[in-house]
Coordinates of C-alpha atoms in Angstrom, one line a residue:
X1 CA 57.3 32.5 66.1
X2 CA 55.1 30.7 68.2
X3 CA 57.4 27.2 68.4
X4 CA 60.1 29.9 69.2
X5 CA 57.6 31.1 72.2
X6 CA 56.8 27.8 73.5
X7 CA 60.4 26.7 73.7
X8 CA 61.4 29.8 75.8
X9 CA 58.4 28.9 78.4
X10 CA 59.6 25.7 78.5
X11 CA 63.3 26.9 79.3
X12 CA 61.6 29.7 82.1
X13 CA 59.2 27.5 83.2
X14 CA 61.1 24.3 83.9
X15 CA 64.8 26.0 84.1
X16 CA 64.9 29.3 84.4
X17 CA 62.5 29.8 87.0
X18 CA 64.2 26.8 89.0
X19 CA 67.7 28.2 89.8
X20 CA 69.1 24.7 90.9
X21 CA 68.9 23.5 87.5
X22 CA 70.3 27.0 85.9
X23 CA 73.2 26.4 88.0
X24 CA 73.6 22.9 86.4
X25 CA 73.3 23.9 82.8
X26 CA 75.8 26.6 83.2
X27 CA 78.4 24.2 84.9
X28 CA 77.4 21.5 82.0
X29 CA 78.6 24.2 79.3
X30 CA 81.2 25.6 80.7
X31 CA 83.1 22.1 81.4
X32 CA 82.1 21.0 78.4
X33 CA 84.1 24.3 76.8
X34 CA 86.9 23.0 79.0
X35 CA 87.0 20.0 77.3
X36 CA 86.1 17.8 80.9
X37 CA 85.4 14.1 80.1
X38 CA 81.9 13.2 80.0
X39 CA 81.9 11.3 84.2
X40 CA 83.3 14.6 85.2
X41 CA 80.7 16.9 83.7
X42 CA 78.0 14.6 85.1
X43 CA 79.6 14.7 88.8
X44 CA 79.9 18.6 88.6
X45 CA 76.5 19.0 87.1
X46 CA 74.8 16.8 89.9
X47 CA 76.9 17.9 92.7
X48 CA 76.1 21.7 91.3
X49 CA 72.3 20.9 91.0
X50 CA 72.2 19.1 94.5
X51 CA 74.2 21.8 96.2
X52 CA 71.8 24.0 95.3
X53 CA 69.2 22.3 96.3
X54 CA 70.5 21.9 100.0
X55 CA 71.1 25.7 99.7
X56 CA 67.1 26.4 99.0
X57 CA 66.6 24.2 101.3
X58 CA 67.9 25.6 103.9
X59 CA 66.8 29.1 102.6
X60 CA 62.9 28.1 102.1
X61 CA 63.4 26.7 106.3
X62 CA 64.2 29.9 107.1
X63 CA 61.1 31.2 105.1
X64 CA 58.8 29.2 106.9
X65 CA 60.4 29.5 110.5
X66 CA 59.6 33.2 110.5
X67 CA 56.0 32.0 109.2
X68 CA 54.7 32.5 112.5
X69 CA 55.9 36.0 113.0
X70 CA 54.4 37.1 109.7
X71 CA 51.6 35.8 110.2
X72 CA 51.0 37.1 113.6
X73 CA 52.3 40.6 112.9
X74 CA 49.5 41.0 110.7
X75 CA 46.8 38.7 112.4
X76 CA 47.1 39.3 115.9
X77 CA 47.2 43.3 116.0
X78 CA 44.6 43.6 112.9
X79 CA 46.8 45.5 110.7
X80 CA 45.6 45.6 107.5
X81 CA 48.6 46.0 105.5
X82 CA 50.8 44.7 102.5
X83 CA 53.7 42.5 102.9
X84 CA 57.0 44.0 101.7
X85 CA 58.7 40.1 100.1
X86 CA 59.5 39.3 96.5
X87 CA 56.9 36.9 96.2
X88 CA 54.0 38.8 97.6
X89 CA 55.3 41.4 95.0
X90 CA 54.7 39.3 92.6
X91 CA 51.8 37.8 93.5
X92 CA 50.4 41.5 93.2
X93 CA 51.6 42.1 90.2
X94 CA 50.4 39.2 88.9
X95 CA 46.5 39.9 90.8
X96 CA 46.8 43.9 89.3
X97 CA 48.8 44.3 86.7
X98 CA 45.7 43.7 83.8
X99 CA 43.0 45.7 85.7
X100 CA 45.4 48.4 86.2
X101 CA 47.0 48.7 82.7
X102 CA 45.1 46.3 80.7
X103 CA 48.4 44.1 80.1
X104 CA 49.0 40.5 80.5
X105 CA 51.8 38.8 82.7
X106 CA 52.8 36.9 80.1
X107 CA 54.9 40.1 78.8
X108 CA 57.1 40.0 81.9
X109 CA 58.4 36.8 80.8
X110 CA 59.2 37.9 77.3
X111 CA 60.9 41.3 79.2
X112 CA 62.8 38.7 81.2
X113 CA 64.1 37.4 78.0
X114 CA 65.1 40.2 76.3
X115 CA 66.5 41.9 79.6
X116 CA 68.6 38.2 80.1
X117 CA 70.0 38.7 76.2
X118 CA 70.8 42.7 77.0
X119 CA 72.9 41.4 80.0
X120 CA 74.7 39.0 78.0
X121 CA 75.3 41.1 75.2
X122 CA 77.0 44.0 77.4
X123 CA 79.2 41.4 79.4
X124 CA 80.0 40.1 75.9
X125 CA 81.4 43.5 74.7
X126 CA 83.2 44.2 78.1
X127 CA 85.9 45.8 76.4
X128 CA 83.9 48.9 75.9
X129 CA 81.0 48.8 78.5
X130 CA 83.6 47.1 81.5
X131 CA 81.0 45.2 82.5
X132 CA 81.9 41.8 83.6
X133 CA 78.8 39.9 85.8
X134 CA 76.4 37.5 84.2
X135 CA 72.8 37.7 86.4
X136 CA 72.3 34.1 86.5
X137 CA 70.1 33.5 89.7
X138 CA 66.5 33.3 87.6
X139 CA 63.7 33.4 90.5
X140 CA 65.0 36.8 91.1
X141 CA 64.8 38.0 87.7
X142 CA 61.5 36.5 87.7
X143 CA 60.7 38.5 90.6
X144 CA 62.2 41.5 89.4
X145 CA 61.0 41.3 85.9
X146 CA 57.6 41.6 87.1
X147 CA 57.9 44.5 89.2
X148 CA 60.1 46.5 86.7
X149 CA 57.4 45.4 84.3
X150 CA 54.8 47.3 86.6
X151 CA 57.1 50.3 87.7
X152 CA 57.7 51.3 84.0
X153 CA 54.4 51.1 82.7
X154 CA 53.5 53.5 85.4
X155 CA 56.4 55.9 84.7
X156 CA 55.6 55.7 81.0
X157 CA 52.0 55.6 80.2
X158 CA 52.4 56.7 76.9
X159 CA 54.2 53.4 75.3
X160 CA 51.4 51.8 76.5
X161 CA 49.9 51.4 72.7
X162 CA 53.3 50.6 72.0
X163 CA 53.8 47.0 73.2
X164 CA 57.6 46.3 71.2
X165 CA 58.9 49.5 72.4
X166 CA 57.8 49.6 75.6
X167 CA 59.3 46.0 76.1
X168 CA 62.6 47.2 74.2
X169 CA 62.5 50.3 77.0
X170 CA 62.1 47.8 79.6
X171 CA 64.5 45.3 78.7
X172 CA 67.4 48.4 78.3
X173 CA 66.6 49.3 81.9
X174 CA 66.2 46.3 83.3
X175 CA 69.2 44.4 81.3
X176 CA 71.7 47.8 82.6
X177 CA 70.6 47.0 86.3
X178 CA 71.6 43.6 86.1
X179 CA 74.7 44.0 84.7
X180 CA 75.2 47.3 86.4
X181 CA 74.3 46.2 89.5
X182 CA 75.9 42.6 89.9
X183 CA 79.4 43.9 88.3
X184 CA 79.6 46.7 91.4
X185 CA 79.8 43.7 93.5
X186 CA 82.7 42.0 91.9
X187 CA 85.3 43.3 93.9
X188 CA 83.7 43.9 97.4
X189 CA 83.2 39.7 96.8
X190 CA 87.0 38.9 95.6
X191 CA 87.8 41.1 99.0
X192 CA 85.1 39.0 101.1
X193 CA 85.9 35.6 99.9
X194 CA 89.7 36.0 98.6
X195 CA 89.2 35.9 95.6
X196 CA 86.3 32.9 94.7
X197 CA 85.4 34.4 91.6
X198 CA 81.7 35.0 92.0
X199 CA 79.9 38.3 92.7
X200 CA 75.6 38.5 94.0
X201 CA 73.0 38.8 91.5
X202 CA 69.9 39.2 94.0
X203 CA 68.0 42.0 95.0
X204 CA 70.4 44.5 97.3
X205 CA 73.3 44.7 94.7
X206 CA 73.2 48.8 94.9
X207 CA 72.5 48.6 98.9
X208 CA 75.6 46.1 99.2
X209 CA 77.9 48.2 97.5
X210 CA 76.9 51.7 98.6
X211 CA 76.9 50.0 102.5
X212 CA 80.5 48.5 101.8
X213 CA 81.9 51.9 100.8
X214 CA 79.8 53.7 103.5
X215 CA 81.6 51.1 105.8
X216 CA 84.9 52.2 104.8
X217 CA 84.8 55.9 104.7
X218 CA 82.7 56.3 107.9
X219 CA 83.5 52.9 110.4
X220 CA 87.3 51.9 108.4
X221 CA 90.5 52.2 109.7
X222 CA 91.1 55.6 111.4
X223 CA 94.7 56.9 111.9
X224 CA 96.2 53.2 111.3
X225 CA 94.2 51.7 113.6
X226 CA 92.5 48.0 113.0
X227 CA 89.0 48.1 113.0
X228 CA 87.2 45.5 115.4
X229 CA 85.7 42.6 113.5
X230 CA 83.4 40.7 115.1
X231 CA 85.6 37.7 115.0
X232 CA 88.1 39.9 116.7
X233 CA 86.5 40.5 120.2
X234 CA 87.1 38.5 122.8
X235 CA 83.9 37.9 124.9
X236 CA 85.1 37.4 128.6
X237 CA 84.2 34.4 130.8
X238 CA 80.8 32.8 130.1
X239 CA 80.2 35.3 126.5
X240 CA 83.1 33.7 124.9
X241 CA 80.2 31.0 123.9
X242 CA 78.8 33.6 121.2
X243 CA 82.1 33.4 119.5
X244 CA 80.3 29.6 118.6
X245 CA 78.2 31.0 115.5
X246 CA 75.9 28.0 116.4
X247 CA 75.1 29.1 119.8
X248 CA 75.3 32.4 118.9
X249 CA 72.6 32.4 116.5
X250 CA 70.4 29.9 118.9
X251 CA 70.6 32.4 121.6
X252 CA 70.2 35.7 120.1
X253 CA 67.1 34.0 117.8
X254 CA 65.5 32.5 121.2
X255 CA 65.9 35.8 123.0
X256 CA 64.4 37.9 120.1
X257 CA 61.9 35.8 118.7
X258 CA 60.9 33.6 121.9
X259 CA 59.8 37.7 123.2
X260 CA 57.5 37.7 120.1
X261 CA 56.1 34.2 120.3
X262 CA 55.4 34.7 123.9
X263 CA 53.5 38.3 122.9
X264 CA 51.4 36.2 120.2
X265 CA 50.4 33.8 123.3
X266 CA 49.7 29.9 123.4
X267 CA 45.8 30.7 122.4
X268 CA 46.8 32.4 118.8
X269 CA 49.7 29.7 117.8
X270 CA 47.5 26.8 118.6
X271 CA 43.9 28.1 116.7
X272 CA 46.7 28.8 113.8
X273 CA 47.8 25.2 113.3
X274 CA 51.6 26.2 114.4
X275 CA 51.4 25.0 118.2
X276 CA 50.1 20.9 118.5
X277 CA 47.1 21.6 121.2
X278 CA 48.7 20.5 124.4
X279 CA 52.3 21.0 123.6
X280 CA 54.7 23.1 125.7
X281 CA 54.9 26.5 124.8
X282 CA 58.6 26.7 126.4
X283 CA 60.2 23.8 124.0
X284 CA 58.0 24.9 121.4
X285 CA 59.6 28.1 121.5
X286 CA 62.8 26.4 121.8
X287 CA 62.5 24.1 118.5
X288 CA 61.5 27.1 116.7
X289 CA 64.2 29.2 117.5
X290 CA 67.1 26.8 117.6
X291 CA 65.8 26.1 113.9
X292 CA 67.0 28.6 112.4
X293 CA 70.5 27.5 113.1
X294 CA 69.5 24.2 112.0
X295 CA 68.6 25.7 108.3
X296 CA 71.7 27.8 108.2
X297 CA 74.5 25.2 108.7
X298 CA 71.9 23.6 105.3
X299 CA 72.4 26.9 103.9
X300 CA 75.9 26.9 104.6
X301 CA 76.9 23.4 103.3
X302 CA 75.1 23.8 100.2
X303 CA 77.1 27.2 99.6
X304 CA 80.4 24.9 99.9
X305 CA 79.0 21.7 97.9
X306 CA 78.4 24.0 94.8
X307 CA 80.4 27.1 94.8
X308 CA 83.4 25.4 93.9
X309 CA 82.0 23.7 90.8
X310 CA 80.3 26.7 89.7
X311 CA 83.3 29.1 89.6
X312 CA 85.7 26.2 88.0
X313 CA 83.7 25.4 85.6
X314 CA 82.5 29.3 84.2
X315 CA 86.2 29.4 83.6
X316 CA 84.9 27.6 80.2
X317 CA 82.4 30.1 79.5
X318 CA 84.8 33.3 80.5
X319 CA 87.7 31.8 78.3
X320 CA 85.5 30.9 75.4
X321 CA 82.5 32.9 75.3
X322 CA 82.4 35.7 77.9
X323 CA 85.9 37.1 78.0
X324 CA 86.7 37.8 81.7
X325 CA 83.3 37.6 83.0
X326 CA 82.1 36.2 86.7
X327 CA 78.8 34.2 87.7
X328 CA 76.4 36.4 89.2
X329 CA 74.9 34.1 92.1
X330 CA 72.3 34.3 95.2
X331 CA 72.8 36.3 98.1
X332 CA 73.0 33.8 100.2
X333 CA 76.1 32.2 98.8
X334 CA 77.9 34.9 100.8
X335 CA 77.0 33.6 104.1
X336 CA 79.7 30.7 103.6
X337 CA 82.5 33.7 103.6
X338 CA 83.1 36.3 106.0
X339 CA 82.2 36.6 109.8
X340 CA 79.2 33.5 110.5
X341 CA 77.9 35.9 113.5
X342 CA 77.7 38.8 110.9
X343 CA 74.7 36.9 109.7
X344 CA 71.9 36.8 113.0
X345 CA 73.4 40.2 114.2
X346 CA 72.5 42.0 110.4
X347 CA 69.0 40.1 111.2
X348 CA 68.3 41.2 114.1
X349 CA 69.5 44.9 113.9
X350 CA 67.8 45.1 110.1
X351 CA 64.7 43.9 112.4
X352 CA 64.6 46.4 114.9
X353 CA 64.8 49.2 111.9
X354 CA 62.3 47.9 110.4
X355 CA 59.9 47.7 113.6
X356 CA 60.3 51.2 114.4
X357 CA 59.6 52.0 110.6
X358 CA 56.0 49.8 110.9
X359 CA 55.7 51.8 114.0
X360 CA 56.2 55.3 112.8
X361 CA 53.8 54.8 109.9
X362 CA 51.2 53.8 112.6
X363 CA 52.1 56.8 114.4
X364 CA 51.9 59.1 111.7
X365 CA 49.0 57.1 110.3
X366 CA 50.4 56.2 107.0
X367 CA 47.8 55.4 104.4
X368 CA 50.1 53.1 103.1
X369 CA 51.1 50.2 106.3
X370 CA 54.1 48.2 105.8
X371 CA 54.3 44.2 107.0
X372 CA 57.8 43.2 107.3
X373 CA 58.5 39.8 105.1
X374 CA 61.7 37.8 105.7
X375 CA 63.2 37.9 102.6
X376 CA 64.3 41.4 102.7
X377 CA 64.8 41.5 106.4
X378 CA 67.3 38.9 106.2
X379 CA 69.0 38.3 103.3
X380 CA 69.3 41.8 103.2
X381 CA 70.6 42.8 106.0
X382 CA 72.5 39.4 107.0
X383 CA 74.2 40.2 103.6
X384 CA 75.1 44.3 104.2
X385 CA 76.5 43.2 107.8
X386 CA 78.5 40.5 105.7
X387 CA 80.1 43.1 104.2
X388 CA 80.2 46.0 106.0
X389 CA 82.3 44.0 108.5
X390 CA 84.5 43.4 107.0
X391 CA 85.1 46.9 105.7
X392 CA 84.0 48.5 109.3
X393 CA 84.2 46.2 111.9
X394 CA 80.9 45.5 114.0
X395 CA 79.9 49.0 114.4
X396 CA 79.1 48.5 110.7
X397 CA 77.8 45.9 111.1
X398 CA 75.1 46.9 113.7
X399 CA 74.3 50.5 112.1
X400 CA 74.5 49.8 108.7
X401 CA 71.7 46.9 108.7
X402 CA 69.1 49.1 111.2
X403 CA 69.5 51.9 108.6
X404 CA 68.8 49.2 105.9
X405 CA 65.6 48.4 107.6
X406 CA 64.5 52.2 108.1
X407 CA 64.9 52.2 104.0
X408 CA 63.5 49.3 103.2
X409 CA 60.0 49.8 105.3
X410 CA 59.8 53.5 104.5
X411 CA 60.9 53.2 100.9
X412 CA 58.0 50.6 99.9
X413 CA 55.7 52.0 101.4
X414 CA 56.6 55.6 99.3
X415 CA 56.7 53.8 96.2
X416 CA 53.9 51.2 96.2
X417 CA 51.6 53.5 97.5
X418 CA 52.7 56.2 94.6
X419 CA 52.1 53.7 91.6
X420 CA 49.2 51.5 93.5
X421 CA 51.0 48.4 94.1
X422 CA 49.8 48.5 97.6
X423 CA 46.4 48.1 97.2
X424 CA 47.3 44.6 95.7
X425 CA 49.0 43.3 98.9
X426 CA 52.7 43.0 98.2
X427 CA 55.5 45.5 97.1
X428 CA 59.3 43.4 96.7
X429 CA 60.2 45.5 99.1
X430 CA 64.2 44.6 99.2
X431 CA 66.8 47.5 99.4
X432 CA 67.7 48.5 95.8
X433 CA 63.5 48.3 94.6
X434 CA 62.9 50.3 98.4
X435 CA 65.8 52.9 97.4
X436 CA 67.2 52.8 93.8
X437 CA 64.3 51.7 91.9
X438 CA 61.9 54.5 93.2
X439 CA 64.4 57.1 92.2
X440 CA 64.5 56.1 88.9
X441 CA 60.7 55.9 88.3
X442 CA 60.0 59.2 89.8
X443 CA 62.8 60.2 86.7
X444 CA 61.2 58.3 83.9
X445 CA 57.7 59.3 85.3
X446 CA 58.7 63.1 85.4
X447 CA 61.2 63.6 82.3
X448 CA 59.4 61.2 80.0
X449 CA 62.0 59.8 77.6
X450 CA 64.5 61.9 78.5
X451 CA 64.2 59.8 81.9
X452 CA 64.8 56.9 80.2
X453 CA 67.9 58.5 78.7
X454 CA 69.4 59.6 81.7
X455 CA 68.6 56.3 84.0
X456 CA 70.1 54.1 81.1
X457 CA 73.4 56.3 80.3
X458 CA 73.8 57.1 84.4
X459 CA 73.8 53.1 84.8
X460 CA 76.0 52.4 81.9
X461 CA 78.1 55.2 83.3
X462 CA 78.9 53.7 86.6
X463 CA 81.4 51.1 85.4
X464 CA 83.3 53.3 82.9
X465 CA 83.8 55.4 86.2
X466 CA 84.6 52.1 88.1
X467 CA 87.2 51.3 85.6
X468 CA 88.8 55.0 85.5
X469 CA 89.3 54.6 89.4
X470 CA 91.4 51.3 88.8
X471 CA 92.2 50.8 85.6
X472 CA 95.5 48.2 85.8
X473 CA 93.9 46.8 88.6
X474 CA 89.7 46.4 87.2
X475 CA 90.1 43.2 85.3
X476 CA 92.9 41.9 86.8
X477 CA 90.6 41.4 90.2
X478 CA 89.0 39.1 88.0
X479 CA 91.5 37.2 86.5
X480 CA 94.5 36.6 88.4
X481 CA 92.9 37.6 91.7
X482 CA 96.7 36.7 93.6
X483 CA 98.2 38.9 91.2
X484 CA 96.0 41.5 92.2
X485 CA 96.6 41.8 96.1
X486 CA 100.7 41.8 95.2
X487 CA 99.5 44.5 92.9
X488 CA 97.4 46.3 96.0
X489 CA 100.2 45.7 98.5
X490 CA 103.0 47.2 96.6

């Protein structure tokens, strides 16, 4: 048992954990089901594994750009508050989680197991459960695993003494919202991207779908009219340049965050190690700014050096292994499809809900204060506007993303202060754990098992009522994606 043990670290630690090369073994296998030779598995698996790469990257750039914000946010106006981003929720998981419930960390990763085999197994047996996405981006589940790990423990006390089941309860719940979860995105992405055979496995699956449909039925098209894309307006005279994503995403950044920097003040950004004492605080500002445009053309062009090899090559594994199944990949791999300027404009509007959110728990003196992260108030709400674009136009957008913010602020605070996550200094704070997840603890937590019951069966439910909606068309959008717009246009 124990060699068994130490052989699944080693595949967390050194694989699992690093997403990059989880890409890379799943392209390896499924060209090698494909029968590839043995120089064309090895160029797919390195251009896979290096695409990848590029895309954290660029990612982790935009991580540390925003650095300065954070920081100041919490610094500068003496809030004393936790930080709503996956890895400060881990962080306080992993800082509480044994004085709270007298439980190692080390069980998360054996959840995260058990919840990965779950997944499989329901995707395997797709003929009954219609569930057809494999989660395989691992930080997140990381991530995830640990705050599930915490949420449940505090909904069910009494499994406590009960290590196996309590993991087994865990794993059920856990397992369902991955597959759950990732398979309600599998057509909004064919839609997106026309059909590139990937759907998100990240942390807003829930938020992205209910937004896309919101999109529809409240911002679609109205009496036969087009909606206005963003791509579709026509800026007069000196505007047009924001139709240039690049400029458009320099300019809107430098107005928006150049306003904060200047508020933090030369002073604060130089005694903090992010200003060089003596530089100028105009090209400063600058740099920073026009950065983030910098790291998302690297996002972007990692997105196109490995999508391509991922989805040919899990042909192999949906042929041989997972009948008609799709890769469940990063967020951030959507940013390559759809409108470019969808991506600063969700930003910036997910911002400015999140803002007044910190603001109003100031106001209303909150015991619980909220720091916004990036994580969530990007990929989040970049993502949602991604979507909800294309389904509403730029209304959509715009509205969709500030409401995302609202949530997101407003629903960790709610839920981290409830089970005592707060006082640790981090909640994960992205839209499904700020929305979905808090319902369904408050449900295990007041109905017991019965909770359980009713989470698992409503999530297992949700495709069975996907697939009743469409059924000649469910699997076919998987499949023969061409097949299925001649289909949709008859």
């Amino acid at each position: 048992m124990n060699i068994l043990l130490n052989v699944w670290s080693y595949f967390a630690t050194n694989i699992l954990q690093k997403p990059a090369f989880m890409i890379g073994l799943i392209v390896m296998i499924g060209y090698i089901l494909l029968r590839k030779p043995w120089y064309d598995v090895l160029a797919g698996v390195i251009k896979a594994i290096v695409g990848y790469m590029i895309l954290a990257a660029g990612s982790s750039g935009l991580v540390s750009n925003f650095r300065p914000v954070l920081v100041g946010l919490k610094d500068k106006f003496n809030l004393d508050a936790m930080v709503i981003d996956p890895y400060f929720g881990q962080n306080a998981v992993t800082a509480g989680v044994e004085e709270v419930f007298g439980k190692g960390f080390g069980d998360a990763m054996i959840l995260l197991l058990i919840a990965f085999i779950v997944n499989i197994l329901l995707v395997r047996f797709s003929k009954y459960t219609k569930l057809r996405a494999l989660f395989t981006t691992g930080h997140v589940q990381v991530q995830q695993a640990a705050t599930a790990y915490w949420l449940i423990m505090f909904a069910l006390p009494g499994l406590l003494t009960h290590n196996l089941l309590l993991i087994v309860v865990m794993a059920v719940i856990l397992g369902a919202y991955w597959a759950v979860g990732s398979n309600l995105l599998v057509k909004p992405c064919q839609e997106v991207t026309d059909g590139a055979g990937f759907t998100l496995a990240h942390q807003q699956m829930f938020g992205v779908a209910i937004n896309y449909w919101l999109a529809g039925k409240l911002f679609g098209n109205k009496k036969g009219k087009e909606v206005k894309k963003i791509d579709d307006i026509e800026l007069p005279g000196f505007m047009s340049i924001f139709n240039e994503n690049m400029v458009c995403t320099s300019i809107l950044m430098t107005i928006f965050f150049g306003a904060i920097l200047l508020v933090l003040g030369r002073t604060w950004l130089t005694e903090n190690g992010f200003m060089k004492e003596g530089a100028s605080m105009l090209f400063y500002i600058i740099e920073t700014c026009f950065n983030f445009s910098v790291y998302l053309a690297i996002l972007q062009l990692g997105v196109r050096t490995f999508v391509t090899e991922l989805t040919q090559s899990f042909q192999g594994i949906a042929d041989k292994l997972l009948p008609g199944s799709v890769p469940g990949v990063d967020c951030a791999v959507i940013f390559g499809f759809g409108s470019a300027n969808a991506v600063p404009l969700g930003f910036l509007a997910g911002f400015l809900g999140q803002i007044i959110a910190i603001v109003a728990l100031i106001a209303l003196k909150s015991p619980v204060l909220v720091i916004c992260g990036f994580v969530p108030v990007f990929f989040d709400n970049a993502t949602i506007a991604i979507f909800a674009n294309e389904k509403g136009g730029i209304k959509a957008a715009l509205i969709l993303p500030f409401i995302s913010g609202l949530c997101q602020v407003f629903g960790s605070a709610i839920i981290a202060g409830w089970v005592g996550m707060a006082a640790y200094g981090g909640y994960l704070g992205m839209w499904d754990w700020a929305v979905v997840w808090p319902v369904m603890t408050a449900v295990m937590k007041f109905l017991s098992y019965a909770g359980v019951a009713i989470v698992a069966i409503g999530l297992l439910l949700i495709p069975q009522l996907e697939y009743r909606a469409d059924k000649e068309g469910y699997f076919k959008v998987v499949e023969d994606y061409e097949a299925y717009k001649e289909m949709k246009n008859k």
